CSV table of C-alpha atoms in Angstrom, one decimal:
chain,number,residue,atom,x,y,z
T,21,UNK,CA,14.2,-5.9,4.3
T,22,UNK,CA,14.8,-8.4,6.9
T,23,UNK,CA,17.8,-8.1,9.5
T,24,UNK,CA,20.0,-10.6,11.2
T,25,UNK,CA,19.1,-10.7,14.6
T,26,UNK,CA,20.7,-13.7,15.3
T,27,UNK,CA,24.3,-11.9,13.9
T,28,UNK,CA,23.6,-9.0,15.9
T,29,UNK,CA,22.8,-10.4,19.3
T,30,UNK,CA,26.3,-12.6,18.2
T,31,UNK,CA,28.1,-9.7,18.2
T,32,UNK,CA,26.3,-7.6,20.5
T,33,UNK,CA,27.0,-10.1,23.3
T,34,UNK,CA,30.9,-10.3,22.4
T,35,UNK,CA,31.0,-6.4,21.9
T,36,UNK,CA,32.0,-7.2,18.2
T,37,UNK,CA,31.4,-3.6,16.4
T,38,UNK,CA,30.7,-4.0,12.3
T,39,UNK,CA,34.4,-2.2,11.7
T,40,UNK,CA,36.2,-4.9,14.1
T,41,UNK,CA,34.3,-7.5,12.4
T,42,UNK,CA,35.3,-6.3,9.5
T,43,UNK,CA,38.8,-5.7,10.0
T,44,UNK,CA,39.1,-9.8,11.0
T,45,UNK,CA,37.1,-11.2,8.5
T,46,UNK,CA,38.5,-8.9,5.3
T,47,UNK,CA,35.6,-7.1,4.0
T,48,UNK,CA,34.4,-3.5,4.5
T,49,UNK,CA,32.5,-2.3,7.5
T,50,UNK,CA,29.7,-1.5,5.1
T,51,UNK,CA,29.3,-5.3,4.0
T,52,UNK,CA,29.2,-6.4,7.7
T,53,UNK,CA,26.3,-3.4,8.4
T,54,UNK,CA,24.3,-5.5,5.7
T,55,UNK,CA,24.5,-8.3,7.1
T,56,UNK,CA,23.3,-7.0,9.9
T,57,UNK,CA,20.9,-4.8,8.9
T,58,UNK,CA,19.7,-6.0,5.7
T,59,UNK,CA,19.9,-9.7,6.0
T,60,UNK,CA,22.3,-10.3,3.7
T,61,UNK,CA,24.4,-13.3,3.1
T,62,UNK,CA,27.9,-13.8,3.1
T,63,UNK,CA,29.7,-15.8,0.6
T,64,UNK,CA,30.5,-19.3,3.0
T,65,UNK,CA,34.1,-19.0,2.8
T,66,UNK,CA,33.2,-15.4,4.6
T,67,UNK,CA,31.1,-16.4,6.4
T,68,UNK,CA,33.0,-19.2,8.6
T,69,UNK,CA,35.7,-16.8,9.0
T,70,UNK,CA,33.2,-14.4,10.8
T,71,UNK,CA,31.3,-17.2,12.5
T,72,UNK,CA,34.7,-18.8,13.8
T,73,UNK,CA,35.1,-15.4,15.1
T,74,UNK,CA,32.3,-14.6,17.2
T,75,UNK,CA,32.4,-18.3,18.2
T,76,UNK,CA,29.2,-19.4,16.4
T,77,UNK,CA,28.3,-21.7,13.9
T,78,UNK,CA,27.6,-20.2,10.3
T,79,UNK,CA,24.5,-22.3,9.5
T,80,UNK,CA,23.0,-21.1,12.5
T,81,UNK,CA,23.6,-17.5,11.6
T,82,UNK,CA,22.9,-17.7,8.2
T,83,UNK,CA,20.7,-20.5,7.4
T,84,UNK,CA,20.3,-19.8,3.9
T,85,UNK,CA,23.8,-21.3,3.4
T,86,UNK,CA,22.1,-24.8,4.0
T,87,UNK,CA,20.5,-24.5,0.5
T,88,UNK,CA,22.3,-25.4,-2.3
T,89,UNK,CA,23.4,-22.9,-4.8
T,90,UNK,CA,21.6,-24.0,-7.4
T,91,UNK,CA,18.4,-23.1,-5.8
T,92,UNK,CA,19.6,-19.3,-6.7
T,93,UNK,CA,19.2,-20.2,-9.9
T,94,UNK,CA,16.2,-22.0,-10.1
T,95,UNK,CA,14.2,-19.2,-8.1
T,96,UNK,CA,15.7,-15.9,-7.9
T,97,UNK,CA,12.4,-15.4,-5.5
T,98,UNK,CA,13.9,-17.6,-2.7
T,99,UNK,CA,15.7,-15.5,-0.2
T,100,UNK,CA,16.3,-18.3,2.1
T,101,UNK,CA,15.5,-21.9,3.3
T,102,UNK,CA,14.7,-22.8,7.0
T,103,UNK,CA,14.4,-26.2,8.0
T,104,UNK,CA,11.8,-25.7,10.5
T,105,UNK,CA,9.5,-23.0,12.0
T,106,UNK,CA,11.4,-23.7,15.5
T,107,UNK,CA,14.7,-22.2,13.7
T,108,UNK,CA,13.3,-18.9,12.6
T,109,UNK,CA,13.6,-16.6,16.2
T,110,UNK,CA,9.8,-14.5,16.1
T,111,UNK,CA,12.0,-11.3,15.3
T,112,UNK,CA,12.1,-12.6,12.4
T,113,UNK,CA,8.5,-12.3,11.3
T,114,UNK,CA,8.2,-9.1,13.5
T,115,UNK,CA,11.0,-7.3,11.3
T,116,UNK,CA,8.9,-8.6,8.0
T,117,UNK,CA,5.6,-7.1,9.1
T,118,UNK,CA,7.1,-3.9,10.4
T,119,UNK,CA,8.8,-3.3,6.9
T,120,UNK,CA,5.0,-3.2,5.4
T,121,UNK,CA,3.9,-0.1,4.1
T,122,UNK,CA,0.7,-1.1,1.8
T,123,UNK,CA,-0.4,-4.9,2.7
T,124,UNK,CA,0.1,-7.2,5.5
T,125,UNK,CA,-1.7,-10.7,5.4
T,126,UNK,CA,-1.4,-13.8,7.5
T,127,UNK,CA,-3.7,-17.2,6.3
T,128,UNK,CA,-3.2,-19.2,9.1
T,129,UNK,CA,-5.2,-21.8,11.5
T,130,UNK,CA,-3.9,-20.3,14.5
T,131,UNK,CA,-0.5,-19.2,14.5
T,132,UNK,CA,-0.3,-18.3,18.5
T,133,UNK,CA,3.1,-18.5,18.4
T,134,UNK,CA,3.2,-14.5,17.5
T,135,UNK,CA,1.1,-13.5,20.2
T,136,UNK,CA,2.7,-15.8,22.2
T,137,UNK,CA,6.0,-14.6,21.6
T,138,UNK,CA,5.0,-10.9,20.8
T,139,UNK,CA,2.6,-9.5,23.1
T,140,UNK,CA,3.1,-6.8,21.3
T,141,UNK,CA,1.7,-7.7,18.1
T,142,UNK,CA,-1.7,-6.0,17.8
T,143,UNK,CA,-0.4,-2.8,19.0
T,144,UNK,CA,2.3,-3.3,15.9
T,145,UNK,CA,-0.7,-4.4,13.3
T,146,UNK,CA,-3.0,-0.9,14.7
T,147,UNK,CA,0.0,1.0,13.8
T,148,UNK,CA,0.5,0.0,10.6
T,149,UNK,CA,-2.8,0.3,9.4
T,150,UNK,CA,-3.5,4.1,11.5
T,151,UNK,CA,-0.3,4.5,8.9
T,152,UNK,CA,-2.5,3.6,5.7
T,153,UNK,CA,-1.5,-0.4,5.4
T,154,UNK,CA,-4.1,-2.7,4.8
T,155,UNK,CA,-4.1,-5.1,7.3
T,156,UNK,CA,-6.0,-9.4,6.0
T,157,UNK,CA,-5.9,-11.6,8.9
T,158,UNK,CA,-7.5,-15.1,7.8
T,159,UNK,CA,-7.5,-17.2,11.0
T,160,UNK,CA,-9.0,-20.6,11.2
T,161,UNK,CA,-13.0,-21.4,11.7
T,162,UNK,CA,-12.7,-23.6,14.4
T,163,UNK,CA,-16.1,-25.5,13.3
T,164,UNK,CA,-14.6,-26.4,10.2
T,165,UNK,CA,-14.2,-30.4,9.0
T,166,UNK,CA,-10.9,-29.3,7.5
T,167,UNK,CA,-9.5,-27.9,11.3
T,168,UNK,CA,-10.8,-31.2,13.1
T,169,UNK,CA,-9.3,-32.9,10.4
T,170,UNK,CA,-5.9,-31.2,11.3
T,171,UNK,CA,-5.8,-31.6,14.2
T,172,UNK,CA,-6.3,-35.1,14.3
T,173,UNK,CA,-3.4,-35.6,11.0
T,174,UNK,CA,-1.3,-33.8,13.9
T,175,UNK,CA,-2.3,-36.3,17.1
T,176,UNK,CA,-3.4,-32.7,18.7
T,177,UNK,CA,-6.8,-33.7,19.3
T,178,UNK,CA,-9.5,-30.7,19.6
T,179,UNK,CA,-6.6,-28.7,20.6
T,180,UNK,CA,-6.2,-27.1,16.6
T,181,UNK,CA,-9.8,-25.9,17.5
T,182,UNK,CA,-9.3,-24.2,20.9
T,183,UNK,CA,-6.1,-22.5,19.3
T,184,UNK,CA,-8.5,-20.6,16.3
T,185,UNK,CA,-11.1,-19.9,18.9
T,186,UNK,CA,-8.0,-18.4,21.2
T,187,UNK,CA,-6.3,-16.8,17.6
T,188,UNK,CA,-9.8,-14.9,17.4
T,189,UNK,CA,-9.8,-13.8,21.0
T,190,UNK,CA,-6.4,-11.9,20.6
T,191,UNK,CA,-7.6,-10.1,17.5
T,192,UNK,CA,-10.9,-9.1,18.6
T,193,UNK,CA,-9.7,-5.8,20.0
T,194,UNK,CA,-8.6,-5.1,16.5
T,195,UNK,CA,-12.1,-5.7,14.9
T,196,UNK,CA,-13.1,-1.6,15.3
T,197,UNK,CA,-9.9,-0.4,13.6
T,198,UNK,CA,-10.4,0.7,10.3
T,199,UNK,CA,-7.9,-0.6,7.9
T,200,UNK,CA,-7.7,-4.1,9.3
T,201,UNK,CA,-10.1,-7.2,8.2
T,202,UNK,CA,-10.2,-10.3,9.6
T,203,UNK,CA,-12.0,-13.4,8.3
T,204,UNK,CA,-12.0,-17.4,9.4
T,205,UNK,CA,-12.0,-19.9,6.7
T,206,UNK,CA,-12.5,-23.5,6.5
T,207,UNK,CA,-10.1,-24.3,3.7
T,208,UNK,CA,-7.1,-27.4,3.7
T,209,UNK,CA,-4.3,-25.5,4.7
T,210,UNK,CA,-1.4,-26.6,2.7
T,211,UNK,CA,0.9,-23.7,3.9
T,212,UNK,CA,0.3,-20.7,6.7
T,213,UNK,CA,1.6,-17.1,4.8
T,214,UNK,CA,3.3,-14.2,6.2
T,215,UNK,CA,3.3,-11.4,3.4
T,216,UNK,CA,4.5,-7.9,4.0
T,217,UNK,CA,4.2,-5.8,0.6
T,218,UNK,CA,6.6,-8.0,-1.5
T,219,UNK,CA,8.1,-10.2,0.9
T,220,UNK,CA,6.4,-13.4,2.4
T,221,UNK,CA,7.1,-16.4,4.6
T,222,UNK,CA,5.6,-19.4,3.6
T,223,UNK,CA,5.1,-22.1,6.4
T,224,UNK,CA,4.6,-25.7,4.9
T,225,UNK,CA,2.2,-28.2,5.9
T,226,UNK,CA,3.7,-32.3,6.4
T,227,UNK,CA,1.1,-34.4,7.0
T,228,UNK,CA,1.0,-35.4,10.8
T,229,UNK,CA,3.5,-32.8,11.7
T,230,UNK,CA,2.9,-30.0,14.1
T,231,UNK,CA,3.8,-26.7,11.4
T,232,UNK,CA,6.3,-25.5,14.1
T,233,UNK,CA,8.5,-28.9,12.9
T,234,UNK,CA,7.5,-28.0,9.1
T,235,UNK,CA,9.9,-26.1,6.9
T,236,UNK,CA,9.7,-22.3,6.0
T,237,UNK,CA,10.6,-20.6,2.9
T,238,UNK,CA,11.6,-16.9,2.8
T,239,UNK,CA,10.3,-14.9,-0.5
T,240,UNK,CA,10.5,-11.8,-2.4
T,241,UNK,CA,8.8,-10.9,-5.5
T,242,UNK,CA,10.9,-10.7,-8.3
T,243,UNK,CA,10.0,-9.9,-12.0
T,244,UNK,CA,8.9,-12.3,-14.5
T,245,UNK,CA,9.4,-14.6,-11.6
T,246,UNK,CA,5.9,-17.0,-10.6
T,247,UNK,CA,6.3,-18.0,-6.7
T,248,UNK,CA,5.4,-14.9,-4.8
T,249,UNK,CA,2.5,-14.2,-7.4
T,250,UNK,CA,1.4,-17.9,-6.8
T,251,UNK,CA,0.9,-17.6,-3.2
T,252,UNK,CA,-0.7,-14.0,-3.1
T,253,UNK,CA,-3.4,-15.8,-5.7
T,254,UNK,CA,-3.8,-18.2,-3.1
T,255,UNK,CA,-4.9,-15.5,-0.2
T,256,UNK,CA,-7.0,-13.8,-2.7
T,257,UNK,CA,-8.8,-17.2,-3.9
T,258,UNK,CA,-9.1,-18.3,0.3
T,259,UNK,CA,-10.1,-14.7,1.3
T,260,UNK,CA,-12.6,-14.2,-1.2
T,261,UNK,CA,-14.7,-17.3,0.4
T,262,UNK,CA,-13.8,-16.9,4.1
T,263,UNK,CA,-16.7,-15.6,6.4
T,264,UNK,CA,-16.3,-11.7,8.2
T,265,UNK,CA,-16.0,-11.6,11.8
T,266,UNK,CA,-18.2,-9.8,13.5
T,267,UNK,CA,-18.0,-7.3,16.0
């Protein structure tokens, strides 16, 4: 499960504990230790009250209160609804890959932005696999049509390219470690995936914007339920023709 960073560095900078917060708002300590800790989401009448108290806006706490409430019902899959890339902080993705215990995968161009933001990230990914998870990465083959292609949809010239060439330089190191894969396909990329076990992000693709600008959906499997099970057939079918990197 995914926590609230952005409620805990709130409260943490005002010295808010999850009993004061608790105590103002109206609900038991243990609700406010979800929210925290769990990701969970307040009902919105709640969740102004505790916003107004630590001086923050709700929405930008809990963004899944943008969505409407029918969306629930629709998709019992849909933990939440971002906007854009730019509004999810990179904890955000760290804290959904460090919950993995069988299966990370990432189908992406490039996605820098973790490395970028998490220097940290390979030594994260050896981890997990050294602790029996089986780590996909399926980067971008920078000679593709379909990259070019991209990157001139975006106006970023050959930059999409040097970006999958840089992509494979970080995870080089990690091409030795048994447990982790890591292939380049050539594919149209209609969305970049995050999965963790049952849980995945799902980056959209708009034509002729950068995916940092696109929205991002927030999923976990449910039963009976299709989404999830859509997009993990969609690694498998891109995986299965993407091309091994090579030591």
């Amino acid at each position: 499960m995914v926590g609230n960073e952005r409620l805990r560095a709130a409260m943490a900078t005002r010295g808010w504990t999850h009993a004061a917060l608790a105590a103002v708002v109206g609900v038991d300590p243990k609700s406010v230790e979800r929210w925290v800790n769990l990701g969970r989401v307040p009902r919105k009448v709640t969740a102004v009250k505790a916003a107004q108290a630590l001086q923050e806006n709700a929405h930008e706490l809990w963004p899944a209160l943008r969505q409407p409430r029918s969306a629930r019902a629709v998709s019992p899959e849909l933990v939440a609804l971002y906007e854009q890339r730019a509004d999810l902080p990179v904890s955000v993705f760290i804290d959904l890959l460090s919950s993995a215990r069988e299966r990370i995968q990432f189908l992406v161009y490039a996605a820098l932005f973790l490395h970028e933001a998490y220097p940290r990230l390979n030594t994260l990914l050896r981890e997990k696999a050294e602790a029996g998870c089986r780590v996909q990465i399926c980067s971008g083959d920078a000679d593709s049509p379909n990259v070019r292609l991209r990157g001139e949809e975006e106006k970023f010239g050959h930059g999409i390219e040097s970006r999958c060439r840089l992509a494979l330089l970080h995870y080089r190191p990690l091409l030795d470690v048994p447990g982790i894969e890591i292939r380049t396909h050539g594919t149209t990329l209609y969305n970049s995936m995050f999965r963790a076990d049952d849980q995945m992000l799902v980056n959209a693709h708009v034509w002729g914007v950068n995916a940092y600008g696109a929205p991002v959906w927030h999923l976990r499997h449910a039963e009976g339920a299709t989404m999830f099970k859509g997009y993990a057939e969609s690694f498998d079918a891109v995986w299965s023709t993407a091309r091994e990197v090579q030591q």
